[in-house]
Amino acid sequence: MAKSVNKHLIFIIILPVLVISLGISFNFGTSDSVSVPQVHGMDVTIANHLLFQTADNCLSCHNNLITSSGEDISFGSSWRASMMANSARDPYWHAAVRREVMDHPESQAFIENECSTCHMPMAHYQANANGKMTEVFTNLPTNKAVTQQNLLAIDGVSCTTCHQIQGDNFGKRESFVGGFLIDTLQPMGQREVYGPYPVDAGRSKIMHSSSGFQQKESKHIQQSEMCATCHTLYTHTLDSEGEVIGELPEQVPYLEWKHSSFVDDQSCQSCHMPEVQDSTVISSVWGQPRKNVSRHSFRGGNFFMMSMLNRYRDELGVQALPQEMDAAINRTIDHLQTKSAQISIANAYMENNQAIVDVTINNLAGHKLPTAYPSRRVWIHFSVTDRNGSIVFESGAVRPDGSIVGNANDDNDGKYEPHYSEITSQDQVQVYEAIMADPDGKVTTGLLTAIQFIKDNRILPDGFDKSTAKEDIAVQGQAFDDEDFIGGTDRIRFRINLKDIEGPLQIDTKLYYQPIAFRWAQNLAPYDSPETNRFVNYYDSMSKSTSVALASTKITLK
Amino acid sequence: MGKIYPFRRILFITTVTLVFFAFTSVTHTQQDNFQFHSSDKAYSTLTYDSSIANPPKTGAELYKKACANCHGADGKGTSTTQLGLEVAPPDFTECNFATREPDGDWIAIAHQGGPTRGFSKEMPAFGKALSERDLKKIMDHLRTFCTDDNWPRGELNLPRPLVTEKAYPEDEAVFSTSIDMENEGAVNNEIVYERRFGARNQLEIVFPFGYTQQRNGGWSGGHLGDMALGVKRTLYHNLNSGSIFSLTGEVIVPTGDEATRYGIGTTVLEPFASYGQILPRGGFFHLQTGLEYPLLRDKAEDEAFWRAAIGKSFNPIPWGRTWSPMVEILGSREIESGAVTQWDIAPQMQVTLNTRQHIMLNIGVRIPADDPERDTQLMVYILWDWFDGGIFEGW
């Protein structure tokens, strides 16, 4: 009996002590869940290598942002309907990359890596940080994204791309062509994202816990140089064997802006991310009112691609809701029609049975009009109608297929319209555009085949001195010698023979804009690939709405 | 001489229990805050963000500013399409969800973020943006979304002792084992499945099976014992007083083989009452008492039983796992003249194993206090609160 009791006593003493000791050592031996060097359950190895998060990590808090006037400026929904968000879904880009790969098959890896820099920046930098080249087509189609790399790729130019860019090399040549710097050393959880506002210490944990990023105030993200990192693009010209033989300033709106009078007054962001006047919160989760909040709609000019994305949204994997895309399209067209250009008739009179009409175009933008990717063109549609309502002269009418009547380039891919200072014939059209040529001077729309611009009469921004402009932004062709083609404006004379035509005459002028010119689309048709075929089909199905009038005016000439 | 030992044991156990409580109270700084499951030292370090010019004052205002974006002004949750979230926010108006957990768990998530309790990182941590006072105000507002008072609050779901049934109707699965540590070996197992239905009711099914040591030293068993089927109904619950009271009717059916000692050969009716009480400073108390009525009296005797458990929950590391030391006193007596009342004492420790805290381990010993000849048993259970998620979630 005594032996048994002693045994009980041993259990009574030892077991509770054992349990407590075991438990306490277990508790101290395992790290507190809060301070574990993991990021929201993410393995630390992944955290060390993960540079970005997709926008859905940001969207849920930065939505429902309503200004005091009732305008919805939600960053997430504004952004996801923009071309920035859809840069990797852009079917024209898919087709263009495929065309370049087919033209230069030996350079496929280089081409895909290069083109993904700005169209799939997160996937590109993630892959490069891991010592790999980025592939474009392995991440497509975008609505079949499976892996983390796929998801980063299709998220396009996303929140944690721009807000992680550091300002150290801003404005320098090495910052261009997607040469922006981001920190690749800090693991997720310690990564910094930059914003223009002072960081409220009390709130900082809210974002950090849900995104893995630490907020840091820095106004460098409001500088034009930020946008210039991707929107200043030099492409390498390749010969038939894939050797680099030159360089083309494919798009340089930042350098155009630097050479304009806008440089001291307005940044890229001030126009493309216009500020809200009233104070408004930037987070719907415990946000506090901020002044001068920048809208994240990234309004630009490519209404046509937005329409295409919306129309073929299922095939292209568009995330923005249809109504969000519609709103973005309307915003873009409104931006084009109010902020890009004016057209006016300076003089109009009759002289020796000829109508003399001087038309003036004013560029309101802080860069050339059109600017950036060279598929874009602006042209004058000029028409004269007699007293019976019959058109007696017309230059620049657009056909239902998107081509321009009388435009040599649309009729023949080896030709193009020169810059005119005077138009006297209906087969002459004033087209403001950049025409590329290969080393032999042959007109081309192949980016990596082109080595020069043989025509660049895009309307100059105010303050732009064409005589001092460097080669990258130089006026090319006959516009250089046109004395009426100067910073901010171009004046063109229409001299119309009106013999035997009764007035009064109705003079109509319109300035049209087409983001993807007819020739740029149709030159893809000979390439038999899924991407090029798809895009040409899309284009043809929507060709009636490829252009929009930016401005118009009319007078009656008696 | 033999009658002295039980008193010595009781004295010893009481001493150990007091040591437990004394030990844990060192780390416990919450003042009489029984809503919180844990002793969250971190609350006392929270500061209000004074930079807010016109801070919201009421719980509703605070909720609207901090929570409504995702959880909806009406508590029903905003759509995932609008939020871009993978997982839809829960519906706070659904009482079945909204009443299950104590304020302390919800506040831990709001303060430290979803991962602190094994949930999505998409639930952010408000850190110092919201003070303890603010969080409590928000919780008070959040509790108004469920308008049906029938549902007992999660605070009343006290830690489960090894033997004593708790009064809270719960969705749980429990795998428990007791091992005889003296004399002939025996290992008895139970799988208990509990499913709540409605606000106050619970269905319980018990699958016992066991192994016994034979005289030749070998082991036999693995057979199903006498299964039990029970229905519990909570008759009274009150968060303000911290009390909950339930009645359970259980039928033990003779599914076990009497010949192999895994069944007693008769159906047994077992009605019992359970009472739970929240005590100050993280403490709690259970009481259960009932009767066993075998339908065939030649197989077993009527028996009454009394069970009680006292314990305390604490968190050595703020926001970390919860420890709950308990002591049970278990008594039973056959209802016949001259029968001996048997008393057992069971010190034990329950600990939550995972971050979500819905997988728990309890380990203890059941010691006969009146008769040293009866076996001491090592008892262990693993409890899975399956309403809170899968067994592999939240680690």
PDB file of N, CA, C and O in Angstrom, chain B residues 99-131:
ATOM      1  N   THR B  99     -20.839  34.885 -33.075  1.00  0.00           N
ATOM      2  CA  THR B  99     -20.833  34.723 -31.620  1.00  0.00           C
ATOM      3  C   THR B  99     -19.802  33.714 -31.146  1.00  0.00           C
ATOM      4  O   THR B  99     -19.613  33.534 -29.953  1.00  0.00           O
ATOM      5  N   ARG B 100     -19.144  33.050 -32.062  1.00  0.00           N
ATOM      6  CA  ARG B 100     -18.332  31.876 -31.701  1.00  0.00           C
ATOM      7  C   ARG B 100     -17.087  32.179 -30.885  1.00  0.00           C
ATOM      8  O   ARG B 100     -16.675  31.370 -30.057  1.00  0.00           O
ATOM      9  N   GLU B 101     -16.456  33.327 -31.216  1.00  0.00           N
ATOM     10  CA  GLU B 101     -15.157  33.582 -30.600  1.00  0.00           C
ATOM     11  C   GLU B 101     -15.253  34.734 -29.605  1.00  0.00           C
ATOM     12  O   GLU B 101     -16.066  35.636 -29.759  1.00  0.00           O
ATOM     13  N   PRO B 102     -14.377  34.746 -28.619  1.00  0.00           N
ATOM     14  CA  PRO B 102     -14.393  35.828 -27.636  1.00  0.00           C
ATOM     15  C   PRO B 102     -13.829  37.127 -28.217  1.00  0.00           C
ATOM     16  O   PRO B 102     -13.098  37.113 -29.209  1.00  0.00           O
ATOM     17  N   ASP B 103     -14.171  38.213 -27.585  1.00  0.00           N
ATOM     18  CA  ASP B 103     -13.675  39.518 -28.019  1.00  0.00           C
ATOM     19  C   ASP B 103     -12.155  39.518 -28.161  1.00  0.00           C
ATOM     20  O   ASP B 103     -11.605  40.115 -29.072  1.00  0.00           O
ATOM     21  N   GLY B 104     -11.511  38.851 -27.208  1.00  0.00           N
ATOM     22  CA  GLY B 104     -10.041  38.875 -27.190  1.00  0.00           C
ATOM     23  C   GLY B 104      -9.440  38.359 -28.479  1.00  0.00           C
ATOM     24  O   GLY B 104      -8.453  38.912 -28.977  1.00  0.00           O
ATOM     25  N   ASP B 105     -10.017  37.318 -29.051  1.00  0.00           N
ATOM     26  CA  ASP B 105      -9.487  36.768 -30.304  1.00  0.00           C
ATOM     27  C   ASP B 105      -9.699  37.734 -31.461  1.00  0.00           C
ATOM     28  O   ASP B 105      -8.838  37.917 -32.316  1.00  0.00           O
ATOM     29  N   TRP B 106     -10.862  38.342 -31.492  1.00  0.00           N
ATOM     30  CA  TRP B 106     -11.149  39.301 -32.565  1.00  0.00           C
ATOM     31  C   TRP B 106     -10.224  40.507 -32.454  1.00  0.00           C
ATOM     32  O   TRP B 106      -9.694  41.005 -33.447  1.00  0.00           O
ATOM     33  N   ILE B 107     -10.042  40.959 -31.227  1.00  0.00           N
ATOM     34  CA  ILE B 107      -9.198  42.141 -31.019  1.00  0.00           C
ATOM     35  C   ILE B 107      -7.744  41.815 -31.354  1.00  0.00           C
ATOM     36  O   ILE B 107      -7.022  42.636 -31.897  1.00  0.00           O
ATOM     37  N   ALA B 108      -7.337  40.595 -31.032  1.00  0.00           N
ATOM     38  CA  ALA B 108      -5.970  40.187 -31.380  1.00  0.00           C
ATOM     39  C   ALA B 108      -5.754  40.293 -32.893  1.00  0.00           C
ATOM     40  O   ALA B 108      -4.715  40.761 -33.363  1.00  0.00           O
ATOM     41  N   ILE B 109      -6.742  39.874 -33.643  1.00  0.00           N
ATOM     42  CA  ILE B 109      -6.637  39.935 -35.102  1.00  0.00           C
ATOM     43  C   ILE B 109      -6.640  41.380 -35.578  1.00  0.00           C
ATOM     44  O   ILE B 109      -5.840  41.771 -36.433  1.00  0.00           O
ATOM     45  N   ALA B 110      -7.524  42.191 -35.011  1.00  0.00           N
ATOM     46  CA  ALA B 110      -7.588  43.595 -35.435  1.00  0.00           C
ATOM     47  C   ALA B 110      -6.291  44.311 -35.101  1.00  0.00           C
ATOM     48  O   ALA B 110      -5.807  45.147 -35.863  1.00  0.00           O
ATOM     49  N   HIS B 111      -5.711  43.980 -33.980  1.00  0.00           N
ATOM     50  CA  HIS B 111      -4.495  44.667 -33.559  1.00  0.00           C
ATOM     51  C   HIS B 111      -3.255  44.133 -34.243  1.00  0.00           C
ATOM     52  O   HIS B 111      -2.388  44.887 -34.683  1.00  0.00           O
ATOM     53  N   GLN B 112      -3.165  42.822 -34.366  1.00  0.00           N
ATOM     54  CA  GLN B 112      -1.940  42.216 -34.873  1.00  0.00           C
ATOM     55  C   GLN B 112      -2.056  41.689 -36.298  1.00  0.00           C
ATOM     56  O   GLN B 112      -1.078  41.204 -36.861  1.00  0.00           O
ATOM     57  N   GLY B 113      -3.253  41.726 -36.864  1.00  0.00           N
ATOM     58  CA  GLY B 113      -3.431  41.253 -38.236  1.00  0.00           C
ATOM     59  C   GLY B 113      -3.905  39.812 -38.288  1.00  0.00           C
ATOM     60  O   GLY B 113      -3.777  39.054 -37.317  1.00  0.00           O
ATOM     61  N   GLY B 114      -4.456  39.457 -39.436  1.00  0.00           N
ATOM     62  CA  GLY B 114      -5.025  38.123 -39.612  1.00  0.00           C
ATOM     63  C   GLY B 114      -4.087  36.982 -39.268  1.00  0.00           C
ATOM     64  O   GLY B 114      -4.487  36.029 -38.595  1.00  0.00           O
ATOM     65  N   PRO B 115      -2.818  37.033 -39.710  1.00  0.00           N
ATOM     66  CA  PRO B 115      -1.932  35.896 -39.455  1.00  0.00           C
ATOM     67  C   PRO B 115      -1.706  35.596 -37.985  1.00  0.00           C
ATOM     68  O   PRO B 115      -1.313  34.493 -37.634  1.00  0.00           O
ATOM     69  N   THR B 116      -1.965  36.561 -37.108  1.00  0.00           N
ATOM     70  CA  THR B 116      -1.720  36.319 -35.695  1.00  0.00           C
ATOM     71  C   THR B 116      -2.617  35.202 -35.157  1.00  0.00           C
ATOM     72  O   THR B 116      -2.290  34.533 -34.184  1.00  0.00           O
ATOM     73  N   ARG B 117      -3.747  35.002 -35.813  1.00  0.00           N
ATOM     74  CA  ARG B 117      -4.626  33.889 -35.438  1.00  0.00           C
ATOM     75  C   ARG B 117      -4.777  32.923 -36.614  1.00  0.00           C
ATOM     76  O   ARG B 117      -5.755  32.193 -36.699  1.00  0.00           O
ATOM     77  N   GLY B 118      -3.794  32.951 -37.504  1.00  0.00           N
ATOM     78  CA  GLY B 118      -3.786  31.969 -38.582  1.00  0.00           C
ATOM     79  C   GLY B 118      -4.757  32.256 -39.700  1.00  0.00           C
ATOM     80  O   GLY B 118      -5.096  31.364 -40.468  1.00  0.00           O
ATOM     81  N   PHE B 119      -5.194  33.509 -39.800  1.00  0.00           N
ATOM     82  CA  PHE B 119      -6.099  33.851 -40.881  1.00  0.00           C
ATOM     83  C   PHE B 119      -5.355  34.672 -41.926  1.00  0.00           C
ATOM     84  O   PHE B 119      -4.153  34.887 -41.835  1.00  0.00           O
ATOM     85  N   SER B 120      -6.111  35.167 -42.898  1.00  0.00           N
ATOM     86  CA  SER B 120      -5.509  35.819 -44.055  1.00  0.00           C
ATOM     87  C   SER B 120      -4.771  37.096 -43.688  1.00  0.00           C
ATOM     88  O   SER B 120      -5.216  37.874 -42.839  1.00  0.00           O
ATOM     89  N   LYS B 121      -3.662  37.314 -44.402  1.00  0.00           N
ATOM     90  CA  LYS B 121      -2.918  38.557 -44.217  1.00  0.00           C
ATOM     91  C   LYS B 121      -3.699  39.741 -44.763  1.00  0.00           C
ATOM     92  O   LYS B 121      -3.343  40.889 -44.521  1.00  0.00           O
ATOM     93  N   GLU B 122      -4.743  39.430 -45.507  1.00  0.00           N
ATOM     94  CA  GLU B 122      -5.539  40.530 -46.047  1.00  0.00           C
ATOM     95  C   GLU B 122      -6.276  41.275 -44.940  1.00  0.00           C
ATOM     96  O   GLU B 122      -6.734  42.392 -45.147  1.00  0.00           O
ATOM     97  N   MET B 123      -6.420  40.639 -43.788  1.00  0.00           N
ATOM     98  CA  MET B 123      -6.922  41.363 -42.620  1.00  0.00           C
ATOM     99  C   MET B 123      -5.729  42.073 -42.009  1.00  0.00           C
ATOM    100  O   MET B 123      -4.842  41.461 -41.422  1.00  0.00           O
ATOM    101  N   PRO B 124      -5.665  43.414 -42.172  1.00  0.00           N
ATOM    102  CA  PRO B 124      -4.455  44.123 -41.732  1.00  0.00           C
ATOM    103  C   PRO B 124      -4.385  44.276 -40.219  1.00  0.00           C
ATOM    104  O   PRO B 124      -5.376  44.091 -39.515  1.00  0.00           O
ATOM    105  N   ALA B 125      -3.198  44.630 -39.761  1.00  0.00           N
ATOM    106  CA  ALA B 125      -2.990  44.909 -38.342  1.00  0.00           C
ATOM    107  C   ALA B 125      -3.124  46.404 -38.125  1.00  0.00           C
ATOM    108  O   ALA B 125      -2.456  47.186 -38.794  1.00  0.00           O
ATOM    109  N   PHE B 126      -3.956  46.795 -37.208  1.00  0.00           N
ATOM    110  CA  PHE B 126      -4.127  48.226 -36.981  1.00  0.00           C
ATOM    111  C   PHE B 126      -3.075  48.797 -36.051  1.00  0.00           C
ATOM    112  O   PHE B 126      -2.967  50.009 -35.908  1.00  0.00           O
ATOM    113  N   GLY B 127      -2.320  47.920 -35.450  1.00  0.00           N
ATOM    114  CA  GLY B 127      -1.176  48.381 -34.670  1.00  0.00           C
ATOM    115  C   GLY B 127      -1.542  49.488 -33.708  1.00  0.00           C
ATOM    116  O   GLY B 127      -2.502  49.390 -32.964  1.00  0.00           O
ATOM    117  N   LYS B 128      -0.772  50.556 -33.790  1.00  0.00           N
ATOM    118  CA  LYS B 128      -1.016  51.663 -32.869  1.00  0.00           C
ATOM    119  C   LYS B 128      -2.076  52.634 -33.380  1.00  0.00           C
ATOM    120  O   LYS B 128      -2.346  53.638 -32.744  1.00  0.00           O
ATOM    121  N   ALA B 129      -2.619  52.326 -34.532  1.00  0.00           N
ATOM    122  CA  ALA B 129      -3.638  53.234 -35.075  1.00  0.00           C
ATOM    123  C   ALA B 129      -4.910  53.216 -34.235  1.00  0.00           C
ATOM    124  O   ALA B 129      -5.649  54.184 -34.205  1.00  0.00           O
ATOM    125  N   LEU B 130      -5.151  52.105 -33.590  1.00  0.00           N
ATOM    126  CA  LEU B 130      -6.349  51.994 -32.762  1.00  0.00           C
ATOM    127  C   LEU B 130      -5.939  51.584 -31.347  1.00  0.00           C
ATOM    128  O   LEU B 130      -5.208  50.612 -31.167  1.00  0.00           O
ATOM    129  N   SER B 131      -6.420  52.338 -30.381  1.00  0.00           N
ATOM    130  CA  SER B 131      -6.080  52.019 -28.991  1.00  0.00           C
ATOM    131  C   SER B 131      -6.929  50.857 -28.494  1.00  0.00           C
ATOM    132  O   SER B 131      -7.899  50.449 -29.136  1.00  0.00           O
TER     133      SER B 131
END
